[in-house]
XYZ file of C-alpha atoms in Angstrom:
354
model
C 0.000 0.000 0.000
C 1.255 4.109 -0.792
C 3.166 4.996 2.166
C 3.273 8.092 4.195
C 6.689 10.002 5.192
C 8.888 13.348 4.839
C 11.690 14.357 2.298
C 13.358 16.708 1.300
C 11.686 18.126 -1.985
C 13.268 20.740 -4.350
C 10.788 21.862 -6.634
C 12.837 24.567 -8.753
C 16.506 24.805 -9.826
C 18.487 26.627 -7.998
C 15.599 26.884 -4.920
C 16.844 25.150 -1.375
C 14.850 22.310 -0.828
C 12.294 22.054 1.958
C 11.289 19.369 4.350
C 7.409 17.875 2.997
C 5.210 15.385 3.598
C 5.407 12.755 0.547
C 3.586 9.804 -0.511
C 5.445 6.269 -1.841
C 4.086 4.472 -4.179
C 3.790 0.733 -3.973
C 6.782 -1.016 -4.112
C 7.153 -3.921 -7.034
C 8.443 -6.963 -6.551
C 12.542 -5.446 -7.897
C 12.384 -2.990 -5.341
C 12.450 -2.113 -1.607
C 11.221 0.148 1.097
C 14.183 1.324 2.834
C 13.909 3.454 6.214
C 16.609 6.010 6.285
C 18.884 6.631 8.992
C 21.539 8.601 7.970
C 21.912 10.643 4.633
C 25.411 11.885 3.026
C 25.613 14.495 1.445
C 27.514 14.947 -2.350
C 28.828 18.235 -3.913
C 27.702 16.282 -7.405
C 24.084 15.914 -5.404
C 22.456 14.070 -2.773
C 22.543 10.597 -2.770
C 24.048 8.626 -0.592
C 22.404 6.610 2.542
C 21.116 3.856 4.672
C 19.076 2.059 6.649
C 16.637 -0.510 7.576
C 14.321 -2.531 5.172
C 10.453 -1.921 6.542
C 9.825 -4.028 3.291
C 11.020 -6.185 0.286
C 9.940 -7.003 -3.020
C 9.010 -10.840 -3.628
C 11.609 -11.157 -6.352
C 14.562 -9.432 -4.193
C 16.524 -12.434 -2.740
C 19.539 -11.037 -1.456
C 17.979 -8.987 1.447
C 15.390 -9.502 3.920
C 13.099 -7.402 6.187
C 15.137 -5.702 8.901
C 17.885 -6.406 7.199
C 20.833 -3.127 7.623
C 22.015 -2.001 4.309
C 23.639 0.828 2.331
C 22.294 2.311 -0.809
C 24.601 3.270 -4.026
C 23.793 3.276 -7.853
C 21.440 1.710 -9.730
C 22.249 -1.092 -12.331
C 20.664 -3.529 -14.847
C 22.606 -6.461 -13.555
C 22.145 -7.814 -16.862
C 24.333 -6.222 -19.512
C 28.247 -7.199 -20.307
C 30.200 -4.436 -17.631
C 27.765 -5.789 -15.180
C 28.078 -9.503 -16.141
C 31.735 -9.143 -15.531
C 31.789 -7.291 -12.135
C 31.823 -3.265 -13.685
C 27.999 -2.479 -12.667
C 29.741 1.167 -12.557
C 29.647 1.347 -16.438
C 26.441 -0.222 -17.062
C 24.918 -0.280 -20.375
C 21.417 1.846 -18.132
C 23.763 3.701 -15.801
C 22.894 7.019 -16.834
C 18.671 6.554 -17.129
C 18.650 4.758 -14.084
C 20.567 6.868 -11.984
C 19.924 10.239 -13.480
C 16.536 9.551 -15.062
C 14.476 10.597 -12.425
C 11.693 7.881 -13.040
C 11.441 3.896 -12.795
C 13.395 2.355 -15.855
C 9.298 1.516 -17.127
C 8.861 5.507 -16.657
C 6.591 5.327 -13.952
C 7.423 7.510 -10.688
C 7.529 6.480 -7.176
C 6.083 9.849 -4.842
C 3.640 11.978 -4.914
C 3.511 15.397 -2.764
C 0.105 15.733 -0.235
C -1.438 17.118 -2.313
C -0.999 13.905 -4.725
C 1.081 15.725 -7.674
C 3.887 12.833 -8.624
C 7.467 13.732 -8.023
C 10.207 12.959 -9.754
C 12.730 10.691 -7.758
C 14.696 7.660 -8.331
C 17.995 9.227 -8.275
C 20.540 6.667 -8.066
C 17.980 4.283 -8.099
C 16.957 5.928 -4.894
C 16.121 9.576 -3.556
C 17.627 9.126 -0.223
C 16.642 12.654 1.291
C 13.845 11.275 2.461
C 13.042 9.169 5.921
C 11.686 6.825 3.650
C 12.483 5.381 0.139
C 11.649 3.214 -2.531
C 15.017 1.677 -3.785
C 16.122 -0.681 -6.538
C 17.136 -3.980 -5.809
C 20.584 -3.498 -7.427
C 21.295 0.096 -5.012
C 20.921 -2.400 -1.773
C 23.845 -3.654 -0.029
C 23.068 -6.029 3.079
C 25.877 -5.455 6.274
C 26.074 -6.783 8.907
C 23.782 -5.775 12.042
C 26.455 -4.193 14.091
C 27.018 -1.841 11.213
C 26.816 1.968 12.089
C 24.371 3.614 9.990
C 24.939 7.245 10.395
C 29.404 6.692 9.807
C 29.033 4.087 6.870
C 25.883 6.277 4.980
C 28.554 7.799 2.713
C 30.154 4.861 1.169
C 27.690 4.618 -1.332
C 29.140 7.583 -3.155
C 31.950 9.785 -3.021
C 33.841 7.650 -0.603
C 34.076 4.580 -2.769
C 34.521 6.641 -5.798
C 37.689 8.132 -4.380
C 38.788 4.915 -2.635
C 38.086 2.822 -5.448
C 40.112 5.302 -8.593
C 43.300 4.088 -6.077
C 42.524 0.165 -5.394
C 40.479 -0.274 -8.722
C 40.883 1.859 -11.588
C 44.801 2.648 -10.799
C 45.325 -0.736 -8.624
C 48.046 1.824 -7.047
C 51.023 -0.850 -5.953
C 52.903 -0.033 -2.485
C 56.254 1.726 -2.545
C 54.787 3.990 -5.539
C 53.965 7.713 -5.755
C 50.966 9.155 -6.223
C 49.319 12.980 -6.211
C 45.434 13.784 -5.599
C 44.518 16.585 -6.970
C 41.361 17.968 -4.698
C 40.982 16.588 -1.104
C 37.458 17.013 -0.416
C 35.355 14.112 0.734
C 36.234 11.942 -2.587
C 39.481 13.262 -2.309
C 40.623 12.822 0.688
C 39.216 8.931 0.375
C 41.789 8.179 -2.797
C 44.457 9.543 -0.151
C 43.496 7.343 2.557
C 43.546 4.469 -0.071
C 46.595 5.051 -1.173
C 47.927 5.042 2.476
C 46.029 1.950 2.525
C 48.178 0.658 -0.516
C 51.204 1.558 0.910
C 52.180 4.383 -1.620
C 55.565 5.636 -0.461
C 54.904 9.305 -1.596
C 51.206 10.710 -1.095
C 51.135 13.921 -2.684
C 47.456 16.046 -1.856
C 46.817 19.213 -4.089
C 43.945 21.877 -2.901
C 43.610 25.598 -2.727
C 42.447 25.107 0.851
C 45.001 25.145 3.448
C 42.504 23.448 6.035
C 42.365 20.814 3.890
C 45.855 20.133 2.877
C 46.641 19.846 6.984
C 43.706 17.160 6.831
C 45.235 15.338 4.557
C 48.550 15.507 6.423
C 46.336 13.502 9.204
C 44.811 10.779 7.141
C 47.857 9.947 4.724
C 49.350 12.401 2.788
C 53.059 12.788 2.956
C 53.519 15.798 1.091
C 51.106 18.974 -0.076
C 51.049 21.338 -3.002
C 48.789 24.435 -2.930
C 47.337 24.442 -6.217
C 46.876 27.749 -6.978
C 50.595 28.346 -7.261
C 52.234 28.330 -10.824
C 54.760 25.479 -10.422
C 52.410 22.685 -9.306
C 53.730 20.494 -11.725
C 57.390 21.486 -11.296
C 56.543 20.667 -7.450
C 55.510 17.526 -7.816
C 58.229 16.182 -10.144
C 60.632 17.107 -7.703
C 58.330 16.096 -4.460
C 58.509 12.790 -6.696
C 62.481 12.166 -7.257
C 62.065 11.287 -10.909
C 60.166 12.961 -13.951
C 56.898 12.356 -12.561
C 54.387 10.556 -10.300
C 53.606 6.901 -10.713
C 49.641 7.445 -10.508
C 47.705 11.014 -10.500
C 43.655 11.562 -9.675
C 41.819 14.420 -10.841
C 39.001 15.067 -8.368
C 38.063 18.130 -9.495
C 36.933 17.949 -12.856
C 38.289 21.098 -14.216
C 40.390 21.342 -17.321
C 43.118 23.297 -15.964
C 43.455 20.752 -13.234
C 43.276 17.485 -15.683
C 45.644 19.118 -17.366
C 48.061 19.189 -14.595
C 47.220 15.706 -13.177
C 48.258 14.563 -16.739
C 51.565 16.969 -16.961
C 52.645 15.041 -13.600
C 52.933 11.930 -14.673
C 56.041 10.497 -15.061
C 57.291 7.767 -17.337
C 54.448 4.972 -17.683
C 52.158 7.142 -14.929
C 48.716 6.833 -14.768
C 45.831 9.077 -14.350
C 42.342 8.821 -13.834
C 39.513 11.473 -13.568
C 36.423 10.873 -11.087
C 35.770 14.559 -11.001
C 32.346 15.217 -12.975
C 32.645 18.500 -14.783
C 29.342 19.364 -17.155
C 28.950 17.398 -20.841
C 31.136 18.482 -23.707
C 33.765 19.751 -21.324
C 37.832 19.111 -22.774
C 40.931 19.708 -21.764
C 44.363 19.724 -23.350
C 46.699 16.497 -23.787
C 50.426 16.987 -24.403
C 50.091 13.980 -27.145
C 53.506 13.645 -28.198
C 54.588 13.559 -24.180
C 52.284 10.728 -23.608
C 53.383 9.160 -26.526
C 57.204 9.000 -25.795
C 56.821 8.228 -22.063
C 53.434 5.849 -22.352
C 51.168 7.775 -19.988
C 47.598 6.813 -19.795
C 44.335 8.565 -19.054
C 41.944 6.418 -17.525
C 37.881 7.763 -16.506
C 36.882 6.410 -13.312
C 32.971 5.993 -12.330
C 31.885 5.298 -9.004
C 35.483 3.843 -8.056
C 34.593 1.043 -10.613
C 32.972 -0.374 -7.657
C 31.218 -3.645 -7.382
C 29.240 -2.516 -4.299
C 28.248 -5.799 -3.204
C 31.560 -6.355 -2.413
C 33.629 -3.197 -2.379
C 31.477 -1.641 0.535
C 31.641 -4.610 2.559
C 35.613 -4.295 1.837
C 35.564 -0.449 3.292
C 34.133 -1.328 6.416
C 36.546 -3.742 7.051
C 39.489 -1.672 6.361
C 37.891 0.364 8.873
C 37.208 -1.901 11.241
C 40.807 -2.643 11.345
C 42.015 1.248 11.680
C 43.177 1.274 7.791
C 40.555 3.527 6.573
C 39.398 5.968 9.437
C 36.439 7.757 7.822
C 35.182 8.901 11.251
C 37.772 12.015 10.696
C 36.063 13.015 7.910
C 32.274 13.313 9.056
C 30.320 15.562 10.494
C 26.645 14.834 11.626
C 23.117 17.595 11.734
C 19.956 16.578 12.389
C 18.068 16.682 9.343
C 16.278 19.955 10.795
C 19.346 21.404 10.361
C 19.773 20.073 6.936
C 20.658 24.300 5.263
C 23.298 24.766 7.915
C 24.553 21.388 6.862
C 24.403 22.600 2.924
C 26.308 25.579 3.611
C 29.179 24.031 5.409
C 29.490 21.136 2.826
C 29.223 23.834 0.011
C 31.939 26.435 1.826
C 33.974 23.131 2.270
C 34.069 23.941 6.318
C 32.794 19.778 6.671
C 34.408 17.494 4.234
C 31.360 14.413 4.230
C 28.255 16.200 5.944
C 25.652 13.466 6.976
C 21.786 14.079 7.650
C 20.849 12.423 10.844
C 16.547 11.145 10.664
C 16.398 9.840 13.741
């Protein structure tokens, strides 16, 4: 039966959302009624969560009632990059997760005053103390699990994490910069940590956050807005470049760099998301001579069934100490929370429902 609880609803761009009443619709037998806990918040948007299952769809097998999960993207579960473990570049990634709408078309709220919403994002809408998910978003953990510290994996965190352990596979005793330590990051530089880089090299224009990255891994900074980044790194680095580089930014001038720091055989990858149609510059005959690459990088390449599961662990056994990058609000004080994540004064805000 519809279902009865608040989100948060923007219903122009550019206009703070507020905190409604909404109305689910039915869930079908792919998807599941999620209670949320604890919401992250993205710079690219608001998606990232958990919680408890109130309810399950007859043909979802891999979670029950009561169950503790974490939500991330939607995927088909059917196509080739999902067959073979890359659900981050499925063949529906972008309908289903930016769509708005059921992959039939059909939407899942309605306001009180019963005019349909548009929702679904990631397969989700997680600003909301309830939710109608897609199968494929819900990953089971275990029942000790902390809801409101793990919420964020979903996301950013395993994108950053997983452009170091997947999409680079950085190997230990290598060097490797980050370009932007925000939330996603300062997660590739706790990764790399995690890999045993021997040189961790963070870039920002924020001083705050360089020293934070000090804390969770980084053995080196560069303040980005100064004119010899690259000529910093190369000699941070000991040769004619860095082994691996990650662009979390987005920006041309900054891809740019990430790729100009690379030294012989390096490898880059970009996870920031700048708009479509957006290019920057490549040196070619550079990469040619010294065989650089330029890898993109979705959602960490993540197989979230297992890769989140993996990220708790680490944590678990002090190698990946995301508590130093949250901060918590109560989701009445979800525009405070906004502004500090947007003036970068908390690196992974999370909404707190209960």
């Amino acid at each position: 039966m519809p279902f009865t609880t608040q989100a948060l609803v923007s219903r122009e761009v550019n206009v703070e959302p507020k905190l409604e009443e909404i109305t689910l619709d039915r869930i079908r037998a792919d998807e599941v009624l999620v209670e949320i806990h604890a919401t992250g918040i993205c710079h690219t948007d608001f998606s990232c969560m958990n919680g408890t299952l109130p309810a399950v769809g007859d043909k979802v097998k891999h979670v029950n009632k009561n169950d503790k999960v974490l939500l991330s993207f939607d995927h088909c579960g059917a196509c080739g990059q999902c067959d073979q473990g890359h659900p981050a570049y499925c063949a529906e990634w972008v309908p289903r997760n930016f769509g708005q709408k059921r992959p039939d078309g059909s939407l899942t709220i309605a306001d009180s005053n019963g005019k349909q919403l548009h929702g679904s994002f990631f397969g989700q809408s997680s600003f909301a103390r309830h939710s109608i998910v897609s199968s494929s978003s819900v990953v089971k953990v275990p029942a000790e699990t902390r809801l409101d510290l793990f919420s964020p994996l979903g996301c950013g965190i395993q994108t950053g994490a997983g452009a170091i352990l997947n999409t680079l596979d950085v190997q230990p005793g290598k060097s490797v910069a980050v370009f932007g330590v925000g939330s996603v990051g300062m997660s590739a530089v706790m990764a790399a940590k995690l890999r045993n880089a021997k040189t961790i090299i963070a870039v920002d224009l924020q001083p705050q956050r360089l020293e934070a990255a000090k804390k969770l891994g980084a053995t080196h900074t560069v303040v980005g807005s100064e004119s010899d980044v690259v000529a910093q790194i190369q000699k941070i680095s000991g040769s004619n470049g860095v082994d691996y580089s990650v662009d979390c930014a987005g920006i041309p001038q900054v891809v740019e760099k990430a790729l100009d720091c690379l030294g012989t055989r390096g490898k880059a990858a970009t996870v920031g998301a700048p708009s479509p149609g957006v290019r920057a510059g490549v040196d070619v005959f550079s990469h040619l001579v010294m065989g650089r690459q330029y890898l993109g990088c979705c959602e960490g390449d993540s197989d979230t069934q297992k890769f989140l599961p993996y990220l708790i662990e680490q944590h678990a056994q002090g190698q990946f100490p995301l508590d130093e990058m949250v901060t918590y609000y109560p989701v009445n004080e979800y525009q405070r929370a906004f502004k500090e994540v947007k003036e970068g004064k908390a690196l992974k805000g999370v909404l707190l429902w209960k």
